[in-house]
Coordinates of C-alpha atoms and ligand atoms in Angstrom, one line a residue:
Chain A
M1 CA 12.2 16.6 42.2
A2 CA 9.8 17.9 45.0
A3 CA 10.3 21.7 43.7
E4 CA 9.1 20.3 40.2
T5 CA 6.0 18.1 41.5
S6 CA 4.1 21.2 43.5
D7 CA 5.3 23.3 40.9
T8 CA 3.5 21.0 38.0
S9 CA 0.8 20.1 40.4
A10 CA -1.5 23.5 39.6
K11 CA -1.3 22.1 35.4
A12 CA -1.1 18.6 36.3
E13 CA -4.4 18.2 35.1
S14 CA -3.4 18.9 31.6
I15 CA -1.0 16.4 29.7
V16 CA -1.7 18.5 26.0
E17 CA -1.5 21.9 25.6
V18 CA -2.3 24.0 22.5
R19 CA -1.2 27.4 22.7
H20 CA -2.2 30.2 19.8
L21 CA -2.2 27.6 16.8
S22 CA -2.9 28.5 13.3
K23 CA -2.4 26.8 10.6
T24 CA -3.0 28.0 6.7
Y25 CA -2.5 25.9 3.9
D26 CA -0.5 26.6 0.7
G27 CA -1.3 30.4 2.4
R28 CA -5.0 31.0 1.2
V29 CA -6.9 27.8 3.2
R30 CA -7.5 29.0 7.0
A31 CA -7.8 25.4 8.3
L32 CA -7.0 27.0 12.1
E33 CA -7.0 30.0 13.5
D34 CA -5.4 30.9 17.0
I35 CA -6.5 27.5 18.9
N36 CA -6.1 27.5 22.8
L37 CA -6.7 24.1 24.1
S38 CA -5.7 22.3 27.5
F39 CA -6.5 18.6 27.0
P40 CA -7.3 17.1 30.6
K41 CA -4.9 14.1 31.6
G42 CA -6.7 10.7 31.9
Q43 CA -9.6 12.3 30.1
L44 CA -11.4 12.0 27.1
T45 CA -11.6 15.1 24.9
T46 CA -13.7 15.1 21.5
L47 CA -12.9 17.8 18.9
L48 CA -16.6 18.4 17.2
G49 CA -17.4 20.8 14.0
P50 CA -18.8 20.5 11.0
S51 CA -16.1 18.8 8.2
G52 CA -13.9 20.9 7.0
C53 CA -13.5 22.7 9.7
G54 CA -9.8 21.7 10.7
K55 CA -10.5 18.9 13.2
T56 CA -8.0 16.1 10.8
T57 CA -5.6 19.2 10.8
M58 CA -5.5 19.9 14.5
L59 CA -4.7 16.1 15.4
K60 CA -2.5 15.7 13.0
I61 CA -0.4 18.9 14.2
I62 CA -0.6 17.2 17.9
A63 CA 0.6 14.1 16.8
G64 CA 3.8 16.0 14.7
L65 CA 2.5 14.8 11.9
L66 CA 1.9 18.5 10.3
E67 CA 4.1 21.8 10.9
P68 CA 1.5 24.5 12.2
S69 CA 1.7 27.8 11.0
S70 CA 2.4 29.3 14.0
G71 CA 1.9 28.7 17.6
E72 CA 3.2 25.6 19.3
V73 CA 2.1 22.0 21.0
F74 CA 3.2 20.8 24.4
V75 CA 3.0 17.5 25.5
N76 CA 3.9 17.0 29.0
G77 CA 5.4 19.9 29.8
K78 CA 7.8 20.0 26.1
K79 CA 7.3 21.7 23.2
I80 CA 6.9 18.8 20.4
T81 CA 9.1 19.0 16.9
G82 CA 7.6 15.9 15.4
P83 CA 6.1 12.5 16.3
G84 CA 6.9 11.0 19.6
P85 CA 6.7 7.9 21.9
E86 CA 3.9 9.6 24.4
R87 CA 1.6 9.7 21.7
A88 CA -0.1 7.3 19.0
F89 CA -2.2 7.5 16.5
V90 CA -5.4 5.8 15.1
F91 CA -6.2 6.5 11.5
Q92 CA -9.7 7.3 10.2
D93 CA -9.1 4.9 6.9
F94 CA -7.3 2.6 9.7
A95 CA -3.9 2.6 7.9
L96 CA -3.3 -1.3 8.1
M97 CA -0.7 -2.6 6.0
P98 CA -2.8 -5.5 3.9
W99 CA 0.4 -7.4 3.3
A100 CA 1.1 -8.3 6.8
T101 CA -1.5 -10.1 9.6
V102 CA -3.1 -8.6 12.3
L103 CA -0.4 -9.5 14.6
R104 CA 2.2 -8.1 12.5
N105 CA 0.3 -5.1 12.2
A106 CA -0.6 -4.8 16.1
A107 CA 2.9 -5.2 16.5
F108 CA 4.2 -2.9 14.2
G109 CA 4.6 0.1 15.9
L110 CA 7.0 -1.9 18.4
E111 CA 8.6 -3.3 15.6
L112 CA 9.9 0.0 14.6
R113 CA 11.0 1.0 17.6
G114 CA 13.4 -2.6 17.4
M115 CA 11.8 -4.1 19.9
A116 CA 12.5 -8.4 19.4
K117 CA 10.3 -10.7 17.7
N118 CA 9.0 -12.4 20.5
E119 CA 8.7 -9.9 23.0
R120 CA 6.5 -7.7 20.7
N121 CA 4.3 -10.3 19.4
E122 CA 3.8 -11.3 23.2
I123 CA 2.6 -7.6 23.8
A124 CA 0.5 -7.2 20.3
R125 CA -1.3 -10.6 21.6
K126 CA -2.3 -9.2 24.9
Y127 CA -3.8 -6.1 23.1
I128 CA -5.6 -7.5 20.2
A129 CA -7.5 -9.9 23.1
E130 CA -7.8 -6.5 25.1
V131 CA -10.0 -5.2 21.5
G132 CA -11.7 -8.6 20.9
L133 CA -9.8 -10.1 18.2
T134 CA -8.6 -13.3 20.0
G135 CA -8.6 -15.7 17.0
F136 CA -7.5 -13.5 14.4
E137 CA -4.1 -13.1 14.7
N138 CA -3.0 -14.7 11.8
S139 CA -5.7 -13.0 9.9
Y140 CA -5.0 -10.7 7.0
P141 CA -6.9 -6.9 6.7
R142 CA -8.9 -7.9 4.0
E143 CA -10.2 -10.7 5.8
L144 CA -11.8 -8.5 8.4
S145 CA -14.6 -6.1 8.6
G146 CA -14.4 -2.5 8.6
G147 CA -14.9 -2.7 12.2
M148 CA -12.4 -5.5 13.3
R149 CA -9.8 -3.3 11.2
Q150 CA -10.2 -0.7 13.8
R151 CA -10.0 -2.6 16.2
V152 CA -6.1 -3.8 15.1
G153 CA -5.6 0.0 14.5
L154 CA -6.9 0.4 18.2
A155 CA -4.8 -2.7 19.4
R156 CA -1.8 -0.9 17.5
A157 CA -1.9 2.3 19.3
L158 CA -2.9 0.8 23.0
A159 CA 0.6 -1.9 22.1
V160 CA 3.0 1.1 22.3
N161 CA 2.0 2.1 25.6
A162 CA 1.5 6.0 24.3
D163 CA 0.1 8.4 27.1
V164 CA -2.0 9.8 24.8
L165 CA -4.0 8.7 21.9
L166 CA -5.2 10.5 19.0
M167 CA -8.1 9.4 17.0
D168 CA -9.4 10.6 14.1
E169 CA -13.1 9.6 13.4
P170 CA -12.1 6.0 14.0
F171 CA -15.8 5.0 13.4
S172 CA -16.7 6.8 10.8
A173 CA -16.0 3.9 8.2
V174 CA -17.7 1.7 10.8
D175 CA -21.6 0.5 10.1
E176 CA -24.2 1.9 13.2
Q177 CA -24.7 -1.4 14.8
T178 CA -20.7 -1.9 15.1
R179 CA -20.5 1.7 16.1
R180 CA -22.4 1.5 18.7
K181 CA -20.6 -2.1 20.2
F182 CA -17.1 -0.3 19.4
Q183 CA -18.2 2.6 21.7
E184 CA -19.4 0.9 24.8
D185 CA -15.9 -1.3 24.0
M186 CA -14.1 2.5 24.1
L187 CA -15.9 3.1 27.3
A188 CA -14.5 -0.3 28.6
L189 CA -11.5 0.0 27.9
M190 CA -10.9 3.8 28.8
E191 CA -11.7 2.1 32.5
I192 CA -9.0 -0.4 31.9
E193 CA -6.1 1.5 30.4
K194 CA -6.0 4.8 31.8
K195 CA -5.3 6.9 28.8
T196 CA -5.6 10.3 27.5
F197 CA -7.7 10.0 24.5
I198 CA -8.2 12.8 22.0
F199 CA -11.0 11.9 19.9
V200 CA -12.6 13.4 16.8
T201 CA -16.1 12.9 15.8
H202 CA -18.7 14.8 13.8
S203 CA -21.3 12.8 15.3
I204 CA -22.7 14.8 18.4
E205 CA -24.1 11.4 20.1
E206 CA -20.5 9.8 19.9
A207 CA -19.2 12.7 21.3
V208 CA -21.7 13.3 24.3
Y209 CA -21.3 9.6 24.8
L210 CA -17.8 9.1 25.2
S211 CA -16.4 12.1 26.1
D212 CA -15.8 14.1 29.3
Q213 CA -15.0 17.5 27.4
V214 CA -16.7 18.4 24.0
V215 CA -15.0 21.0 22.1
L216 CA -16.7 22.4 19.5
L217 CA -14.9 23.6 16.4
S218 CA -16.3 26.5 13.8
R219 CA -15.5 26.5 10.3
L220 CA -13.4 28.7 8.2
P221 CA -11.3 29.5 9.8
G222 CA -11.7 27.0 12.2
K223 CA -12.0 28.3 15.8
V224 CA -12.8 27.1 19.3
S225 CA -16.5 28.2 19.6
E226 CA -17.7 26.4 23.1
I227 CA -16.1 23.9 25.2
I228 CA -18.5 21.6 27.0
K229 CA -18.1 19.2 30.1
A230 CA -20.1 16.6 29.8
P231 CA -19.7 14.4 33.0
K232 CA -20.2 10.7 32.0
A233 CA -23.5 10.0 33.3
A234 CA -23.5 6.1 35.1
G235 CA -25.6 2.9 34.2
S236 CA -25.8 0.9 31.4
P237 CA -25.3 2.1 27.6
D238 CA -28.9 1.7 27.1
E239 CA -29.7 4.3 30.1
I240 CA -26.8 7.0 29.3
R241 CA -28.5 7.4 25.9
R242 CA -31.8 7.9 28.1
D243 CA -30.1 10.0 30.5
K244 CA -31.6 13.9 30.5
V245 CA -28.3 15.2 31.1
Y246 CA -27.0 13.3 28.3
L247 CA -30.1 14.5 26.0
D248 CA -30.0 17.9 27.0
T249 CA -26.1 18.1 26.2
V250 CA -26.6 16.8 22.9
E251 CA -29.3 19.3 22.1
H252 CA -27.2 22.1 23.4
I253 CA -24.4 21.1 21.1
W254 CA -26.8 20.9 18.6
Q255 CA -28.4 24.1 18.6
T256 CA -24.6 25.8 18.6
L257 CA -23.7 23.8 15.5
R258 CA -27.1 24.8 13.9
K259 CA -26.0 28.4 13.9
Y260 CA -23.1 27.6 11.7
L261 CA -25.0 25.9 9.2
E262 CA -27.4 28.7 8.9
E263 CA -25.2 31.3 8.8
Chain B
M1 CA -17.7 -31.4 -8.7
H2 CA -18.2 -27.7 -9.0
E3 CA -14.4 -27.2 -8.7
W4 CA -14.1 -28.3 -12.3
F5 CA -16.1 -25.5 -13.6
N6 CA -14.1 -23.0 -11.7
K7 CA -12.8 -20.5 -14.3
D8 CA -9.4 -21.2 -13.0
S9 CA -9.5 -24.9 -12.6
I10 CA -7.0 -26.7 -14.6
F11 CA -9.8 -28.5 -16.7
W12 CA -10.7 -24.8 -18.6
R13 CA -7.0 -24.3 -18.9
L14 CA -6.8 -27.5 -21.0
L15 CA -9.1 -27.1 -22.6
S16 CA -8.3 -23.8 -24.0
I17 CA -5.1 -25.3 -24.9
L18 CA -7.1 -28.3 -26.9
I19 CA -8.9 -25.7 -28.4
F20 CA -6.4 -23.8 -29.7
F21 CA -3.8 -26.6 -31.0
S22 CA -6.6 -27.7 -32.6
A23 CA -7.2 -24.5 -34.6
W24 CA -4.0 -24.7 -35.7
E25 CA -4.4 -27.7 -36.8
I26 CA -7.2 -27.7 -38.9
A27 CA -6.0 -23.9 -40.3
G28 CA -2.9 -26.1 -41.3
R29 CA -4.7 -28.7 -43.0
V30 CA -6.7 -26.0 -45.0
P31 CA -4.5 -25.0 -45.9
I32 CA -4.3 -21.3 -45.5
S33 CA -0.8 -20.8 -47.1
P34 CA 1.8 -23.2 -48.3
A35 CA 4.2 -21.7 -45.5
F36 CA 1.7 -22.6 -42.5
P37 CA 2.5 -25.9 -41.2
T38 CA -0.1 -27.9 -39.3
F39 CA 0.3 -28.1 -35.6
I40 CA 1.6 -31.7 -35.6
D41 CA 4.1 -31.0 -38.0
T42 CA 5.4 -28.4 -36.1
M43 CA 5.8 -30.4 -33.2
E44 CA 8.0 -33.0 -35.5
G45 CA 9.6 -30.1 -36.4
L46 CA 9.9 -29.8 -32.9
F47 CA 11.4 -33.2 -31.9
R48 CA 13.8 -33.3 -35.4
M49 CA 15.8 -29.9 -33.8
I50 CA 15.9 -31.6 -30.2
S51 CA 17.0 -34.9 -31.9
D52 CA 19.5 -33.3 -33.7
G53 CA 21.4 -31.2 -31.2
S54 CA 20.2 -28.0 -32.6
F55 CA 17.9 -26.6 -30.5
F56 CA 19.4 -26.6 -27.1
E57 CA 22.5 -25.4 -28.4
K58 CA 21.2 -22.2 -30.2
Y59 CA 18.9 -21.9 -27.2
M60 CA 22.0 -21.6 -24.9
I61 CA 23.4 -18.6 -27.4
T62 CA 20.3 -17.0 -26.9
L63 CA 19.5 -17.5 -23.4
K64 CA 22.9 -16.4 -22.0
P65 CA 22.7 -12.7 -23.1
L66 CA 19.2 -13.0 -22.7
L67 CA 19.7 -13.8 -18.7
V68 CA 22.2 -10.9 -18.1
G69 CA 20.3 -8.5 -19.7
V70 CA 17.1 -9.3 -17.4
F71 CA 19.4 -9.4 -14.5
I72 CA 20.9 -6.3 -15.3
T73 CA 17.1 -5.1 -16.2
C74 CA 16.0 -5.7 -12.8
F75 CA 18.8 -4.7 -10.6
F76 CA 19.7 -1.2 -12.1
G77 CA 16.3 -0.7 -13.5
I78 CA 14.6 -0.7 -9.9
T79 CA 17.3 1.0 -8.2
F80 CA 17.1 3.9 -11.0
G81 CA 13.5 4.0 -10.9
V82 CA 13.2 3.5 -6.5
S83 CA 15.6 6.3 -5.9
M84 CA 14.1 9.0 -8.7
G85 CA 10.6 7.9 -7.0
L86 CA 12.0 8.7 -3.3
S87 CA 14.1 11.7 -4.8
D88 CA 13.3 14.8 -6.7
R89 CA 16.9 15.4 -7.4
I90 CA 17.4 12.2 -9.1
D91 CA 14.5 12.3 -10.5
W92 CA 14.9 15.8 -12.6
L93 CA 18.1 14.5 -14.2
G94 CA 16.9 10.8 -15.1
Q95 CA 13.2 10.3 -15.7
P96 CA 13.7 12.4 -19.4
V97 CA 15.6 10.3 -20.7
F98 CA 13.3 7.0 -19.9
I99 CA 10.1 8.9 -21.0
V100 CA 12.2 9.3 -24.5
L101 CA 13.4 6.0 -24.6
Q102 CA 9.9 4.5 -24.2
A103 CA 8.4 7.0 -26.3
A104 CA 10.7 5.9 -29.0
P105 CA 10.8 3.2 -31.8
V106 CA 14.2 1.8 -29.8
S107 CA 14.5 -1.3 -32.3
A108 CA 15.4 1.2 -34.9
L109 CA 18.6 1.4 -32.6
I110 CA 19.5 -2.1 -32.6
P111 CA 21.1 -1.8 -36.0
M112 CA 23.2 0.7 -34.7
I113 CA 24.1 -0.5 -31.3
T114 CA 25.8 -3.2 -33.9
Y115 CA 28.2 -0.6 -35.1
V116 CA 29.1 0.6 -31.7
Y117 CA 30.3 -2.6 -30.5
G118 CA 30.0 -5.0 -33.0
I119 CA 27.9 -8.5 -33.2
G120 CA 28.6 -10.1 -30.3
F121 CA 27.3 -10.7 -26.6
T122 CA 27.5 -6.9 -25.6
S123 CA 25.0 -6.0 -27.8
K124 CA 22.6 -8.5 -27.2
I125 CA 22.5 -7.1 -23.8
I126 CA 22.6 -3.6 -24.8
A127 CA 19.4 -4.6 -27.1
V128 CA 17.9 -6.8 -24.2
C129 CA 18.3 -3.3 -22.1
I130 CA 16.9 -0.9 -23.8
L131 CA 13.3 -2.7 -24.8
A132 CA 13.2 -4.0 -21.2
M133 CA 14.6 -0.7 -18.9
P134 CA 12.5 2.1 -19.5
V135 CA 9.1 0.4 -18.3
V136 CA 11.0 -1.4 -15.5
V137 CA 12.2 2.5 -14.5
L138 CA 8.8 4.5 -15.5
N139 CA 6.6 1.6 -13.4
S140 CA 9.4 1.9 -10.2
I141 CA 9.2 5.7 -10.2
N142 CA 5.5 5.6 -10.2
A143 CA 5.0 2.6 -7.8
V144 CA 7.1 4.5 -5.3
R145 CA 5.6 7.8 -5.6
N146 CA 1.8 6.2 -5.3
A147 CA 2.8 4.7 -2.5
N148 CA -0.2 5.1 -0.1
T149 CA 0.4 8.1 1.8
S150 CA -1.8 7.1 4.9
L151 CA 0.6 4.4 5.4
I152 CA 3.4 6.4 5.3
E153 CA 2.2 8.9 7.9
M154 CA 1.6 5.6 9.9
S155 CA 4.8 4.9 10.1
R156 CA 6.1 8.5 10.9
S157 CA 3.7 8.4 13.9
F158 CA 4.9 5.4 15.2
Q159 CA 8.6 6.9 14.4
G160 CA 9.8 4.8 11.8
T161 CA 13.0 5.9 10.5
R162 CA 13.2 6.7 6.9
M163 CA 14.9 3.5 6.1
Q164 CA 12.3 1.4 8.1
E165 CA 9.6 3.5 5.7
V166 CA 11.1 3.1 2.4
F167 CA 12.0 -0.6 3.3
K168 CA 9.0 -2.1 5.5
V169 CA 6.0 -0.1 3.8
I170 CA 6.9 1.7 0.6
L171 CA 8.2 -1.4 -0.9
P172 CA 6.0 -3.6 -0.2
D173 CA 3.1 -1.1 -1.3
A174 CA 4.7 -0.3 -4.4
S175 CA 5.9 -3.9 -5.0
P176 CA 2.4 -5.0 -7.5
M177 CA 3.5 -2.2 -9.5
I178 CA 6.9 -2.4 -9.5
F179 CA 6.7 -6.4 -10.4
A180 CA 3.7 -5.3 -13.5
G181 CA 6.8 -3.2 -15.0
L182 CA 9.3 -6.2 -14.5
R183 CA 7.0 -8.5 -16.2
L184 CA 6.4 -6.1 -18.8
G185 CA 10.2 -5.4 -19.2
V186 CA 11.3 -9.0 -19.4
A187 CA 8.8 -9.4 -22.3
G188 CA 10.3 -6.4 -24.0
G189 CA 14.1 -8.3 -22.9
F190 CA 12.5 -11.1 -25.4
V191 CA 11.8 -8.9 -28.1
G192 CA 15.0 -7.3 -27.8
I193 CA 16.6 -10.7 -28.0
V194 CA 14.9 -11.8 -31.2
L195 CA 15.5 -8.6 -33.0
A196 CA 19.0 -8.6 -32.0
E197 CA 19.5 -11.8 -33.2
L198 CA 17.2 -11.8 -36.8
L199 CA 18.6 -7.9 -37.2
I200 CA 22.4 -8.4 -36.8
T201 CA 23.6 -11.8 -37.9
P202 CA 22.0 -14.6 -37.1
T203 CA 22.8 -15.9 -34.3
G204 CA 21.0 -18.7 -31.5
I205 CA 17.2 -18.9 -31.9
G206 CA 17.4 -16.1 -34.6
D207 CA 19.7 -18.2 -36.6
L208 CA 17.6 -21.2 -35.8
I209 CA 14.1 -19.0 -37.2
S210 CA 15.9 -17.5 -40.6
Y211 CA 17.8 -21.0 -41.6
H212 CA 14.5 -23.1 -41.3
R213 CA 13.2 -20.4 -43.3
S214 CA 15.5 -20.1 -46.1
V215 CA 15.4 -23.4 -46.5
A216 CA 11.4 -23.8 -46.2
N217 CA 11.0 -26.0 -43.2
Y218 CA 8.3 -23.8 -42.3
A219 CA 7.6 -26.5 -39.3
E220 CA 11.3 -26.0 -37.7
M221 CA 10.6 -22.5 -37.9
Y222 CA 7.5 -22.4 -36.5
A223 CA 8.3 -24.7 -33.9
T224 CA 10.8 -21.9 -33.0
V225 CA 8.6 -19.5 -33.0
L226 CA 6.2 -21.5 -30.8
S227 CA 8.7 -22.3 -28.2
I228 CA 10.2 -18.7 -27.1
I229 CA 6.4 -17.6 -27.3
L230 CA 5.5 -20.0 -24.2
L231 CA 9.4 -19.4 -22.9
A232 CA 8.4 -15.7 -22.3
A233 CA 5.2 -16.6 -21.1
A234 CA 6.1 -18.9 -18.7
T235 CA 9.1 -16.3 -17.7
V236 CA 6.2 -13.6 -16.7
R237 CA 4.2 -15.9 -15.0
F238 CA 7.3 -16.7 -13.0
F239 CA 7.9 -13.2 -12.0
E240 CA 4.2 -12.8 -10.7
R241 CA 4.7 -15.9 -8.7
L242 CA 8.0 -14.6 -7.3
E243 CA 6.0 -11.4 -6.1
V244 CA 3.4 -13.3 -4.3
R245 CA 6.1 -15.3 -2.2
L246 CA 8.3 -12.2 -1.7
F247 CA 6.0 -9.5 -0.6
R248 CA 2.5 -10.7 -1.0
P249 CA 1.8 -13.6 1.3
E250 CA -2.2 -12.4 1.5
K251 CA -2.7 -13.1 -1.9
Q252 CA -1.4 -16.4 -1.6
G253 CA -3.8 -19.6 -2.3
T254 CA -5.8 -17.0 -4.6
Ligands
LIG301 N1 -3.4 19.4 2.3 C1 -4.2 20.3 2.2 N2 -4.1 21.2 1.5 C2 -5.3 22.2 1.1 N3 -5.9 22.3 2.1 C3 -6.1 21.4 2.8 C4 -5.0 20.1 3.0 N4 -5.8 19.4 4.2 C5 -6.8 20.3 4.3 N5 -7.0 21.3 4.0 C6 -8.3 22.2 4.3 O1 -8.3 22.6 5.2 C7 -9.5 22.7 6.0 C8 -9.7 21.7 6.8 O2 -9.5 20.2 6.6 P1 -9.3 19.1 7.6 O3 -8.8 19.3 9.0 O4 -9.6 17.7 6.8 O5 -11.0 19.3 8.2 P2 -11.7 17.7 9.1 O6 -11.0 17.1 9.7 O7 -12.6 18.8 10.4 O8 -13.3 17.9 8.1 C9 -10.7 22.0 4.6 O9 -11.4 23.3 3.9 C10 -9.5 21.7 3.8 O10 -10.0 21.6 2.2
LIG302 MG1 -11.3 14.6 8.9

């Protein structure tokens, strides 16, 4: 045991490793090419890039929902072959069952694991409260706004107590005000939950605001063009949004991405 | 107050029924044809049939094969359709048969069934099934095929087994379309049973219709036709309710 700990301590930092990952759709569309990435434990890494650059593809491969054409993904040092309990996915379109209540939706990951009803509902209630939806347990998704629906999706992913949360543009279907509030709640949640987040977005501000590390992807084939460390500024949300380092990082990323648009 | 003017309120339903029956009454009095009874005559004919016992006696004869046929259609139609939707191999075997059956004028087959199975119970069941089954099967296939891929992915991402995926996600998601097929199928089943009873030696309500027509009791004849139409409509409505009850709690009370 002791030997193992010391052996892994050098790279204990990273929980997800992506090695020489490539994905070609239908033998033609080169969505990803030779991606090598490390995702540090307990941090939030954003995948940022223009749409169609393979962000969803990469996230689904890490989730085990898609097979890579070549290369491999390691989670906690083990090569993945499919979905696993240490990873949970938050879907862009929420993926809530319209026929199930908020409570059942939030508990669904646990239901699939065969956990008893009382037990799973209790856990789900706790996370419904954590994402700020207390009182809506018995509502149906269609009675909720887009932002609230995504909170249910988040509660469902948190309830299974995975180490890594994979989030595919979770706020893209949410209006701007709700989105800001959601981002602030996310930061607070990351303090409590101490999980690793892999987050996809096409919003530069959102990426810099939330992330410890931003991975810039270029388009067709999707490649890593730059990795930017974005240490989170302290202070209130408004202070952060006016922080010089924050603004400089946003500007730097914009200049980089602009090159791809002009090509 | 304004609940009365809500488009689903009982007031509007009663009003539309009232208008329909009044129009019928007027058309019968004009008269548009000597063979077209008024609404009131028709109701009197209905009561005559009920009081002499022939109405329920003949209905029992019709309903038994109809019920068995509808039950077989529901059970096997959904089972076939769902399996074909889930598995390409079963689909390859089965789907062409049902597409041909749905496109063909299958009522033309009904007299042929009598050659093989005679004029009894079995022929009627088969008549019900061939008119009801194709739409049930094809709708079930499409319902399963078009199940929300994002929900299926969700189930997989939480390590749901294939069984859980089918029963907890695909079937509830497919249920509106499966039930739409069932409603069309049940309506087809009614067509099948009436055709069988009219085309094969008249029995059951087919007998009621052809007998009263032959002796020019048009009131009784129309009463029978009206009753079977209403029964078919009520059955279809029942299936609608059943779906909401079983699979779609979120639509309850709407
Ligand atoms: N199932 C698929 N079949 C074929 N091509 C696909 C498929 N999914 C995605 N692609 C293509 O792969 C590329 C990357 O897609 P995606 O990962 O969805 O990008 P992003 O999430 O960054 O917008 C796009 O060019 C897209 O058209
Ligand atoms: Mg995407």
